[in-house]
mmCIF file of C-alpha atoms in Angstrom:
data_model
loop_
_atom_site.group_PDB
_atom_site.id
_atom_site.type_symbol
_atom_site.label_atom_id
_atom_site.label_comp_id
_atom_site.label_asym_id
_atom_site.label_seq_id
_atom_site.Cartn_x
_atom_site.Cartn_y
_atom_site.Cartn_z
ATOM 1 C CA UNK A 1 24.243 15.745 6.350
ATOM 2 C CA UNK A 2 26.910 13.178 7.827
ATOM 3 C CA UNK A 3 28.629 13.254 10.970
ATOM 4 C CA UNK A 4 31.247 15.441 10.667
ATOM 5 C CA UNK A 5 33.981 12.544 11.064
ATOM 6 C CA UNK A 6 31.963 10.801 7.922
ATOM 7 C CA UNK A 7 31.882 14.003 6.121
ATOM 8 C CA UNK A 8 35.858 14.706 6.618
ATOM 9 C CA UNK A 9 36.596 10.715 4.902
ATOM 10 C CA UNK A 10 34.309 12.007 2.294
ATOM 11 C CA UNK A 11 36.294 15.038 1.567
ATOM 12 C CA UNK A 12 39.294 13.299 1.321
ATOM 13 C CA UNK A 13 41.206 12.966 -2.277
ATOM 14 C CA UNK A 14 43.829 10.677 -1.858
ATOM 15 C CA UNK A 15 42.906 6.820 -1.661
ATOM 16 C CA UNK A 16 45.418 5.697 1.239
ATOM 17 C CA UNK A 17 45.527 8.155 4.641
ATOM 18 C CA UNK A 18 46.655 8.684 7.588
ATOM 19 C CA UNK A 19 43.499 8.484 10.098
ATOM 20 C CA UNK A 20 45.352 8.821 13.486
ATOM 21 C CA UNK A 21 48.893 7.681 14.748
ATOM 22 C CA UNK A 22 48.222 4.465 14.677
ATOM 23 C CA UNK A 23 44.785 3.443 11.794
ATOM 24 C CA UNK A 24 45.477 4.180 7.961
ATOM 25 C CA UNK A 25 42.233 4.271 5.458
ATOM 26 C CA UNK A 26 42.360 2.715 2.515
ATOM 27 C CA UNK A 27 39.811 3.189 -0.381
ATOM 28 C CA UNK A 28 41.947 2.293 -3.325
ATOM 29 C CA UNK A 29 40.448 -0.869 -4.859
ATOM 30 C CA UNK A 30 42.954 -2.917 -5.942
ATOM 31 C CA UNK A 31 45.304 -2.433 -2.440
ATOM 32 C CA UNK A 32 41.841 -3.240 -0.244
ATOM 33 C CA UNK A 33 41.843 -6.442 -3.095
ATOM 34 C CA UNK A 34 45.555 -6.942 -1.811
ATOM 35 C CA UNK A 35 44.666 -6.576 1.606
ATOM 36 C CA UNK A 36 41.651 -8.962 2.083
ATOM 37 C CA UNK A 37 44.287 -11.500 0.392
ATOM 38 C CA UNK A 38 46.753 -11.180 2.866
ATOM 39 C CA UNK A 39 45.733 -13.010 5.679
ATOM 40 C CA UNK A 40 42.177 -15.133 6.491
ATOM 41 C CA UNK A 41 40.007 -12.637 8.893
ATOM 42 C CA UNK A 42 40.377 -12.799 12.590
ATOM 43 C CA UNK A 43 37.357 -14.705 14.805
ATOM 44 C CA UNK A 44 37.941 -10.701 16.486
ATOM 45 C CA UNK A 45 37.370 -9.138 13.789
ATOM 46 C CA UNK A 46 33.726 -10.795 12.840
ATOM 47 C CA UNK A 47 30.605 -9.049 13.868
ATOM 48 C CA UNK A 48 27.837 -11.560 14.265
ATOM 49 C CA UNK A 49 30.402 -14.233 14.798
ATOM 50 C CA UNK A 50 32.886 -12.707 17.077
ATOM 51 C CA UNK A 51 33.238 -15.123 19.843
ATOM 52 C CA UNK A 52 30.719 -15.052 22.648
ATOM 53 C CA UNK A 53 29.763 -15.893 26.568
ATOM 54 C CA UNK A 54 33.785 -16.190 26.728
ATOM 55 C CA UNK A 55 34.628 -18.282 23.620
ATOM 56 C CA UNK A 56 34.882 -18.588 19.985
ATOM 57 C CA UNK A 57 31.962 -19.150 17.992
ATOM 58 C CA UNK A 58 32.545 -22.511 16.095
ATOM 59 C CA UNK A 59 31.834 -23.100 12.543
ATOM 60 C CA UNK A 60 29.512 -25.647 13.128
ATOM 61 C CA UNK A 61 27.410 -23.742 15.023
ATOM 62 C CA UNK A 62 27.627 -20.422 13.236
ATOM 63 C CA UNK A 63 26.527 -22.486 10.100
ATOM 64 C CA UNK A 64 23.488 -24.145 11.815
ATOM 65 C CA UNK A 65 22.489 -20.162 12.974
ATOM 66 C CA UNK A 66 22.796 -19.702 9.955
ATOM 67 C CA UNK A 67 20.695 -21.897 8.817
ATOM 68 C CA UNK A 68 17.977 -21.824 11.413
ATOM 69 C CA UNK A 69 17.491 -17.657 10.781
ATOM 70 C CA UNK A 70 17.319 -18.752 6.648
ATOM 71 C CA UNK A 71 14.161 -21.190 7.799
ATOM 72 C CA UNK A 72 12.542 -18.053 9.891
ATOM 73 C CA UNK A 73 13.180 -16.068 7.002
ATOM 74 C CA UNK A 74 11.198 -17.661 4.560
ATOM 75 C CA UNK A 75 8.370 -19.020 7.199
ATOM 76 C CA UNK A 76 7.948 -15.451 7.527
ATOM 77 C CA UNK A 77 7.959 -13.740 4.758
ATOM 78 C CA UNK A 78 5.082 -16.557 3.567
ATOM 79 C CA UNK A 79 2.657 -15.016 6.158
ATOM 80 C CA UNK A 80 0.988 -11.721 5.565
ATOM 81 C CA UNK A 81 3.045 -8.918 6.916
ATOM 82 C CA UNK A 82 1.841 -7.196 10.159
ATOM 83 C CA UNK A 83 -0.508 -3.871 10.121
ATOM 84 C CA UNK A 84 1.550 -1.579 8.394
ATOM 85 C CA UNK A 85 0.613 1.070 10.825
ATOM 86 C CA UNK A 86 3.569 -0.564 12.700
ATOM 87 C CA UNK A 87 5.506 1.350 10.061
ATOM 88 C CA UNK A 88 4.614 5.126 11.266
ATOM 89 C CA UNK A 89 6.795 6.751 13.192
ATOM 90 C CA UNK A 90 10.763 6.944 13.406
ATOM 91 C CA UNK A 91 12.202 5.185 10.737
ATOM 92 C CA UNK A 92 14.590 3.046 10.987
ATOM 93 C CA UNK A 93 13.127 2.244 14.529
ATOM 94 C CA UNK A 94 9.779 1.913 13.188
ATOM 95 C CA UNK A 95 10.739 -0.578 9.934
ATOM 96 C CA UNK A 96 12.931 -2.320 12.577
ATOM 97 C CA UNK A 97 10.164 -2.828 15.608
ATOM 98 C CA UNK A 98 8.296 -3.659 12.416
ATOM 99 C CA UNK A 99 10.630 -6.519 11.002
ATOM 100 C CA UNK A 100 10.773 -8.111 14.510
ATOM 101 C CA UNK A 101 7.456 -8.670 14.543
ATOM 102 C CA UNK A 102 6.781 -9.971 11.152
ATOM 103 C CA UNK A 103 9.619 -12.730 11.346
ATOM 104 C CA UNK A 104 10.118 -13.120 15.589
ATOM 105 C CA UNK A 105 6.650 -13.001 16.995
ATOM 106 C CA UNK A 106 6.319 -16.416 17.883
ATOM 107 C CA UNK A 107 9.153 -16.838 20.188
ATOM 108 C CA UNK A 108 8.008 -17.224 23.627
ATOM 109 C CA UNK A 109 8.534 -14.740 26.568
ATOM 110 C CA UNK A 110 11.598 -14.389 27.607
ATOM 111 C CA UNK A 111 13.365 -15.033 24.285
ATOM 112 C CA UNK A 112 11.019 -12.218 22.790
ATOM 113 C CA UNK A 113 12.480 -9.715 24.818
ATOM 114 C CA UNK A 114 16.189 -10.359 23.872
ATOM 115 C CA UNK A 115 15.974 -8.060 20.672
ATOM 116 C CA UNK A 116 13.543 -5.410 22.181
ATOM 117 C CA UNK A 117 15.491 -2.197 21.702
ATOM 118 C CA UNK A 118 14.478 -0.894 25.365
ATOM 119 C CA UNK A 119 15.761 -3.774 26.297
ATOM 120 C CA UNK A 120 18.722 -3.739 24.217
ATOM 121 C CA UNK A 121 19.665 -0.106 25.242
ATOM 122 C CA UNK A 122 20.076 -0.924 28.676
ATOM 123 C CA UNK A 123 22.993 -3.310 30.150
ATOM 124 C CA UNK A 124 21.547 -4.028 33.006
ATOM 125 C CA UNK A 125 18.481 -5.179 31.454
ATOM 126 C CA UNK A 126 20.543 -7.210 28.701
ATOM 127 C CA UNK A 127 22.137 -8.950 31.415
ATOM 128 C CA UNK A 128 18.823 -9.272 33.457
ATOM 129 C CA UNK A 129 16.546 -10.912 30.614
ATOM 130 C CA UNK A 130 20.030 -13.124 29.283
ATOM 131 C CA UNK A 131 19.655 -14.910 32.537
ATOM 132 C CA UNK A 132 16.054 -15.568 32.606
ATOM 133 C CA UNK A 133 16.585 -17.154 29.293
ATOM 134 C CA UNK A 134 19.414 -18.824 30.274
ATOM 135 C CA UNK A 135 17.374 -20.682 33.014
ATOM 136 C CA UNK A 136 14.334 -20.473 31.182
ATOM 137 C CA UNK A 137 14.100 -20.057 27.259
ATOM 138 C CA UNK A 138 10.785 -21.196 27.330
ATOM 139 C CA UNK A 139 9.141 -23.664 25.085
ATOM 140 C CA UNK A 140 7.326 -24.271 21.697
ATOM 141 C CA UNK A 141 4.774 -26.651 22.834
ATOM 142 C CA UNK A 142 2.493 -25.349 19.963
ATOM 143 C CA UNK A 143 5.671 -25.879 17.694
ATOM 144 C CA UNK A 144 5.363 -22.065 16.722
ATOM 145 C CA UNK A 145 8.458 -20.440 18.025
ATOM 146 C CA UNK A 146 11.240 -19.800 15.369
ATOM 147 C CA UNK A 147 13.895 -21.783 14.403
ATOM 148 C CA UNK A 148 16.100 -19.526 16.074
ATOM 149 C CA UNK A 149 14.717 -19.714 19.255
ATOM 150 C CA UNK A 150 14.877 -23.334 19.200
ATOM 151 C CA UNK A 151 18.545 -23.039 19.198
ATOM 152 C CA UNK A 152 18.469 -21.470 22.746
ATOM 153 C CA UNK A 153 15.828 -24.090 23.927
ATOM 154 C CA UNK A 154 18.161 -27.406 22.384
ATOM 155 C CA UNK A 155 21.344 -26.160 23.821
ATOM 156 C CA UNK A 156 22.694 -28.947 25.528
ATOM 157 C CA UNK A 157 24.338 -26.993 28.421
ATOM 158 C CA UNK A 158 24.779 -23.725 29.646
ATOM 159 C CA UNK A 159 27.575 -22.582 28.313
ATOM 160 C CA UNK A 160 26.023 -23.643 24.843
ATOM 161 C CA UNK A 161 22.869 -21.773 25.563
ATOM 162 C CA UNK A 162 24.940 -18.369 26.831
ATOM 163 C CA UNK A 163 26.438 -18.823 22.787
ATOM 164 C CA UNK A 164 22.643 -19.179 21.446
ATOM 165 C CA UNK A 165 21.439 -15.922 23.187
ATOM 166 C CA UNK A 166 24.286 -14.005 22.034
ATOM 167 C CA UNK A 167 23.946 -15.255 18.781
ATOM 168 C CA UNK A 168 19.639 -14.593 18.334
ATOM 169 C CA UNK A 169 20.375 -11.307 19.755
ATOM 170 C CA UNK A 170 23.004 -10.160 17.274
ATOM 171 C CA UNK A 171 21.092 -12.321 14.254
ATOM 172 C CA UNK A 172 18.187 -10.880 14.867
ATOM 173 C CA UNK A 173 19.699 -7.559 15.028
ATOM 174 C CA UNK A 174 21.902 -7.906 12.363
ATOM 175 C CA UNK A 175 19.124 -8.400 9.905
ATOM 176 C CA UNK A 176 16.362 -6.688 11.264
ATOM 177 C CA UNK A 177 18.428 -3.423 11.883
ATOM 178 C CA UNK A 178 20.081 -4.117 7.899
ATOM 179 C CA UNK A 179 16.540 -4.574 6.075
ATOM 180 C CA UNK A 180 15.144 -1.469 7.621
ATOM 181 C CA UNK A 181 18.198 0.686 7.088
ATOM 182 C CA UNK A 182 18.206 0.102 3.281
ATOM 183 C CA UNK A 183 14.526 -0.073 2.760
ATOM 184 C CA UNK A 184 14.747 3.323 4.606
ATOM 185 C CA UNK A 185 17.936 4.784 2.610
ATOM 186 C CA UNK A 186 15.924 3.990 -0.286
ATOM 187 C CA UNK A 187 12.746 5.447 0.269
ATOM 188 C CA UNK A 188 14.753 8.471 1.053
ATOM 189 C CA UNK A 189 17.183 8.760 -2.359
ATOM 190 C CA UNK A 190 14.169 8.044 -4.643
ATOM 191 C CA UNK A 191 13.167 11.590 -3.777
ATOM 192 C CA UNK A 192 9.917 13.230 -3.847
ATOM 193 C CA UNK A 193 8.687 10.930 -6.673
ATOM 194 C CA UNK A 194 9.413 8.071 -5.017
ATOM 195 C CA UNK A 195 5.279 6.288 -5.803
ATOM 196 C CA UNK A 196 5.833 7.335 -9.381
ATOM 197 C CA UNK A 197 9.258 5.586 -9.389
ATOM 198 C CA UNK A 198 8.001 2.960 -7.365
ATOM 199 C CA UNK A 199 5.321 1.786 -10.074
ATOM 200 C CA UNK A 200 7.961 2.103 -12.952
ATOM 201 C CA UNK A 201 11.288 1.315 -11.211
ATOM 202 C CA UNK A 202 13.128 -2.213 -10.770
ATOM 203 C CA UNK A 203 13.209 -2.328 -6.877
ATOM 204 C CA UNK A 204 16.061 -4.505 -6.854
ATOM 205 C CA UNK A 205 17.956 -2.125 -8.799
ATOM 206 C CA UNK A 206 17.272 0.770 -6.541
ATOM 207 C CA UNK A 207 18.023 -1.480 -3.598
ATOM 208 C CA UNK A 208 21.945 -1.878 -5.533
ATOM 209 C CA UNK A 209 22.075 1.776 -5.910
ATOM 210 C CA UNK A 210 21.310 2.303 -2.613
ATOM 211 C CA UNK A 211 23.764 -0.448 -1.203
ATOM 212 C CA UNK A 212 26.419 1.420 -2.952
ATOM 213 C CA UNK A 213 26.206 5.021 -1.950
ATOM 214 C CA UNK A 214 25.131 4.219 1.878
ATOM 215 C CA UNK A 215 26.869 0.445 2.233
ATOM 216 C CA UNK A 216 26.164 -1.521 5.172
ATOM 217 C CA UNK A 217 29.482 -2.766 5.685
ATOM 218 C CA UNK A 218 30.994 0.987 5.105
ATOM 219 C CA UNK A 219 34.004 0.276 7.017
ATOM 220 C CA UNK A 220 35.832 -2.542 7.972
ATOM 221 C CA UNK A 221 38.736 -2.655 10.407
ATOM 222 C CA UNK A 222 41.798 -5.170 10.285
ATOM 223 C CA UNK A 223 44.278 -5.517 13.535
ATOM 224 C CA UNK A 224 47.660 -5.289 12.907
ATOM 225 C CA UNK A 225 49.653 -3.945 9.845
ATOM 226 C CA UNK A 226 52.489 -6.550 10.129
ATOM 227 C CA UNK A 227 50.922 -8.959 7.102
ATOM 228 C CA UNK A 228 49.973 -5.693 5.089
ATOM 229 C CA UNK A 229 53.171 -3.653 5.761
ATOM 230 C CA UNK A 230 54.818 -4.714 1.767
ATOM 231 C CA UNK A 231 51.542 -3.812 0.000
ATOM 232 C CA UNK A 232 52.137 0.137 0.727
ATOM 233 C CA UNK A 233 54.574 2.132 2.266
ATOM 234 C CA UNK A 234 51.542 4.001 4.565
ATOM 235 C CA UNK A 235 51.066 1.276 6.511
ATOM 236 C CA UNK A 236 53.281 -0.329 9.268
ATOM 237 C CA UNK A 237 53.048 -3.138 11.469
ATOM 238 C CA UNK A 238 51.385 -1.492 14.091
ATOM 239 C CA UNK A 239 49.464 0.186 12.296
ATOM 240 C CA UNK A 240 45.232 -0.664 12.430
ATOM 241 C CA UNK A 241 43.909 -0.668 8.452
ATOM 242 C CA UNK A 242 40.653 0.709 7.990
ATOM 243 C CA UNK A 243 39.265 -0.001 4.624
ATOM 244 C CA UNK A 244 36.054 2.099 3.083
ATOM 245 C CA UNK A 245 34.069 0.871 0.476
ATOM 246 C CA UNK A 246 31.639 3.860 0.895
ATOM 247 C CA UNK A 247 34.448 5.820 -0.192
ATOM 248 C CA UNK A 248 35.392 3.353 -3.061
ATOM 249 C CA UNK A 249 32.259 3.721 -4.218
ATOM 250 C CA UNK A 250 31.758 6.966 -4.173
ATOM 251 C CA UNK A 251 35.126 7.765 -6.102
ATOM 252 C CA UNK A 252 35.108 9.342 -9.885
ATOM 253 C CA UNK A 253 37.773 6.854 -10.901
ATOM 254 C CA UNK A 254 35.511 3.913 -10.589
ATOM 255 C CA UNK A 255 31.686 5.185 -11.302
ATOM 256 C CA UNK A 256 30.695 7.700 -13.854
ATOM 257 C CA UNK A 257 28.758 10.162 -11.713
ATOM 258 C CA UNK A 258 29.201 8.887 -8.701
ATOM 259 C CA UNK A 259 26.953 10.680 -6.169
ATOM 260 C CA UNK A 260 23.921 10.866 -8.436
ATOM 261 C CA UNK A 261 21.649 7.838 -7.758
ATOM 262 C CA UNK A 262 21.032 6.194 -10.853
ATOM 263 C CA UNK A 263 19.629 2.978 -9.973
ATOM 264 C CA UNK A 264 19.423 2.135 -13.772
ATOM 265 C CA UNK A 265 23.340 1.373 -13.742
ATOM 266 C CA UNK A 266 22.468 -2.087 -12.605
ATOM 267 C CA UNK A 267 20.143 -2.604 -15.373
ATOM 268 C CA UNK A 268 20.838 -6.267 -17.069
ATOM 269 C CA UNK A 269 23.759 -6.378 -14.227
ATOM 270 C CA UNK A 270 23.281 -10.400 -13.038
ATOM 271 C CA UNK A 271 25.880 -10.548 -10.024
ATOM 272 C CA UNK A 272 26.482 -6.983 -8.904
ATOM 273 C CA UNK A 273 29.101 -7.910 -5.916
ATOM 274 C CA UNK A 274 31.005 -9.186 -9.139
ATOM 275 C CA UNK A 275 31.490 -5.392 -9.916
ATOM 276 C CA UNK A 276 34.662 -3.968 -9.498
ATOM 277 C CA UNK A 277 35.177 -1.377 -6.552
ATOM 278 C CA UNK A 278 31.802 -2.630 -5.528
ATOM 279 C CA UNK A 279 31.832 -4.612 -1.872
ATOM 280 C CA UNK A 280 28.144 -3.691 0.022
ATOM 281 C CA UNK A 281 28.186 -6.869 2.424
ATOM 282 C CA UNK A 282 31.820 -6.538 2.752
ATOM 283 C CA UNK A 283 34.435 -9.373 1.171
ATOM 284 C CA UNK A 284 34.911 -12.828 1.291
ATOM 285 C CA UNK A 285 35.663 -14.512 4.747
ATOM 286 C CA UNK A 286 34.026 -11.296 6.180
ATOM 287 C CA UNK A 287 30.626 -11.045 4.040
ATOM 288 C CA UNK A 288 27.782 -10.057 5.957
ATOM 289 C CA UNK A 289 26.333 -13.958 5.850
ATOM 290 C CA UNK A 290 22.837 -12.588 5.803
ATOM 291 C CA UNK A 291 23.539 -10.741 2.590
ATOM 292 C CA UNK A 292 21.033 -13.270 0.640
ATOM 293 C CA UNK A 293 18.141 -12.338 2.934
ATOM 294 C CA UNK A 294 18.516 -8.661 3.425
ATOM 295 C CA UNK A 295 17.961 -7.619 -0.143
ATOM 296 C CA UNK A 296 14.629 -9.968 -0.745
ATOM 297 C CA UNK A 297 13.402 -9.081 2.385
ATOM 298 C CA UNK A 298 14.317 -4.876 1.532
ATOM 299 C CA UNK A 299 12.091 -5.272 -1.360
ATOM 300 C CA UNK A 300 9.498 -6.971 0.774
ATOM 301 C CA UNK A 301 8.776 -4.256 2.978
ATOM 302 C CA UNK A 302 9.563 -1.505 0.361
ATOM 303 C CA UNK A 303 6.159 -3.079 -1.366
ATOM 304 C CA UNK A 304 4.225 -2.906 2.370
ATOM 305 C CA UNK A 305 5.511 0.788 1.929
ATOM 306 C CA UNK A 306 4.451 1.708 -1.277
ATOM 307 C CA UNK A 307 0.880 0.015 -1.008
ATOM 308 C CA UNK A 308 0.044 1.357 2.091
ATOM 309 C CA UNK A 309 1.085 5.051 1.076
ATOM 310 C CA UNK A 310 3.863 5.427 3.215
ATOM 311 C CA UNK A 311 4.569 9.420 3.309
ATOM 312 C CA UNK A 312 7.586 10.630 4.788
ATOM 313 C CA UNK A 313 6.629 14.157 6.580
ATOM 314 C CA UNK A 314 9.960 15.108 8.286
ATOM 315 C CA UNK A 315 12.630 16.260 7.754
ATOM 316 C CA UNK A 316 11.640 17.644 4.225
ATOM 317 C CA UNK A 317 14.803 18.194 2.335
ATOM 318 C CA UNK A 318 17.670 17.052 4.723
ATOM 319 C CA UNK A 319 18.770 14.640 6.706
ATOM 320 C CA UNK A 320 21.542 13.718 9.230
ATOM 321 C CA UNK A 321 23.219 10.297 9.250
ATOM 322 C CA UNK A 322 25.217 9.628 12.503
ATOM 323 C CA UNK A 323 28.563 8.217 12.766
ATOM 324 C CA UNK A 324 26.663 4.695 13.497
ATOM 325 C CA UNK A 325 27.738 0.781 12.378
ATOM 326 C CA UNK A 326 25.226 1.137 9.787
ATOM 327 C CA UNK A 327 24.565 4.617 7.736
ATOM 328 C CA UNK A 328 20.709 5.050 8.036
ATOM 329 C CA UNK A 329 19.095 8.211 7.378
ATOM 330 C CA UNK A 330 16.449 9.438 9.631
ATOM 331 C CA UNK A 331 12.626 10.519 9.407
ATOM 332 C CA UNK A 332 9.110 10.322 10.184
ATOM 333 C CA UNK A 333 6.803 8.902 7.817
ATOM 334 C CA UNK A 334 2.628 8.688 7.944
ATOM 335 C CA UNK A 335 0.999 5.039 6.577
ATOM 336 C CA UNK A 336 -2.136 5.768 4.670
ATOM 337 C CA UNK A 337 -1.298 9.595 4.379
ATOM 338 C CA UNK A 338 -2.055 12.402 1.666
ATOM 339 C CA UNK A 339 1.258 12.806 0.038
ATOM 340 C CA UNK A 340 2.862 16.400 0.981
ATOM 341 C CA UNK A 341 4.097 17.189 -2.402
ATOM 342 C CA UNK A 342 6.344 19.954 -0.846
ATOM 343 C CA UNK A 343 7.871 16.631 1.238
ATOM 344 C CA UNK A 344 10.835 14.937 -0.649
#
């Protein structure tokens, strides 16, 4: 059950529309193809790398974030994962509160607290705990904190320190909040069977599947019209341009059965983003740069899942996904728990 704004794109036929006065939707693959060629993306238009603390986010140090969340990434997944009981609960909050600990638990207080999500909800507490760091990020005398962190810690002034908080908080975010919303989406569209499939099934197949029906990067907005305005007659210069690959791949012109989940489609399938009509992390100069660490990671914790009996109890045969940045269905699942075979 989407949110009804979701659920009216979905209904849609035609592959370029009107949204509002001033935003056209595009799902038509070959004029988003057209589109992303146009012009190079906008530092405004990022998400992770957007600019920060009142400036742009340089290349030089979006690479090094980059590569200091990469190092984390595999130090982490090379320890044993936490309890799983961590997983119980809400999901995605629970995989999510989960993934935090298993890669992030070595940063020292205050830099802990910059992804907690009570923290997180709150702006006065954001803007509370960004300061402490700011003064003090604390240190790694033990040399256990994570990469990451010691971004914050080695900033050479303040203003370069402001950019390192902003940029752990949305990395950490960014691929803590990704790998729980697909391991979740998963769990949920292999259906009541989902141990049985689990034991026979190519995880990394399902994970494709699921990237394409519920896509992280669902819907990416451009500013402006005025480079795009000779590529269709909809759209004028100043017009916004919404493109949608979850309804691109969702559409009967470019998948044969689209809405089933048929994870066996990407059978023998060695670069799926080289699919047509198929963008999940969204296109190039604007691909989700975490996109090599999400699905790994996915499977990781889909594993933790499956041997530790993770039962989803609620709700049994639907779900609602909010109008959200990322589509994640919700429930409550049970580590360790008879399976409800009335339960999907």
């Amino acid at each position: 059950m989407y949110a009804p704004r979701i659920q009216d794109l979905l209904s849609r036929g035609e592959k370029v529309f009107r949204i509002d006065a001033v935003t056209v939707g595009v799902s038509d693959c070959d004029l988003i193809a057209e589109i992303v060629a146009a012009r190079p993306v906008l530092s405004t238009e990022r998400s992770v790398f957007k600019p920060a603390a009142g400036a742009d986010i340089h290349h030089d140090s979006a690479t090094r974030t980059i590569r200091a969340l990469g190092q984390d990434v595999m130090a982490g997944i090379r320890t044993p994962p936490p309890a799983a009981r961590g997983l119980s609960g809400a999901w995605p909050y629970a995989a999510t509160t989960y993934m935090r600990r298993w890669l992030f638990s070595s940063d020292p207080l205050p830099v802990s607290l910059l992804s907690k999500r009570g923290v997180t909800r709150s702006d006065t507490l954001s803007r509370i705990v960004d300061r402490a760091v700011t003064v003090w990020p604390g240190s790694d005398a033990e040399g256990r904190s994570t990469a990451l962190a010691g971004r914050i810690r080695d900033a050479s002034g303040i203003q370069e320190r402001r950019q390192a908080i902003a940029l752990y908080r949305r990395a950490t975010a960014t691929l803590c909040d990704g790998v729980a919303a697909l391991a979740g989406n998963a769990l949920w569209l292999m259906g009541p069977a989902r141990e049985q499939e689990a034991a026979r099934a190519d995880l990394t197949a399902v994970l494709w599947e699921t990237l394409r029906l519920l896509p992280p990067a669902w819907m990416l907005f451009r500013k402006g019209g005025d480079a795009y305005t000779g590529l269709h007659p909809e759209i004028r210069p100043e017009d916004r341009v919404a493109l949608f690959p979850l309804l691109m791949h969702r559409h009967l012109d470019y998948w044969a059965d689209p809405l089933d989940f048929r994870p066996e489609r990407w059978a023998g399938v060695a670069d799926p983003e080289s699919t047509p009509a198929f963008m999940p992390f969204g296109f190039e100069g604007a691909r989700c740069w975490a996109k090599h660490l999400v699905v790994p990671l996915a499977e990781r914790l889909l594993t933790v899942a499956f041997d530790n009996r993770l039962v989803i109890r609620s709700p049994r045969q639907e779900t609602h996904i909010p109008l959200r940045s990322l589509l994640s269905v919700r429930f409550d699942a049970e580590v360790g728990a008879c399976p409800d075979r009335r339960t999907p």
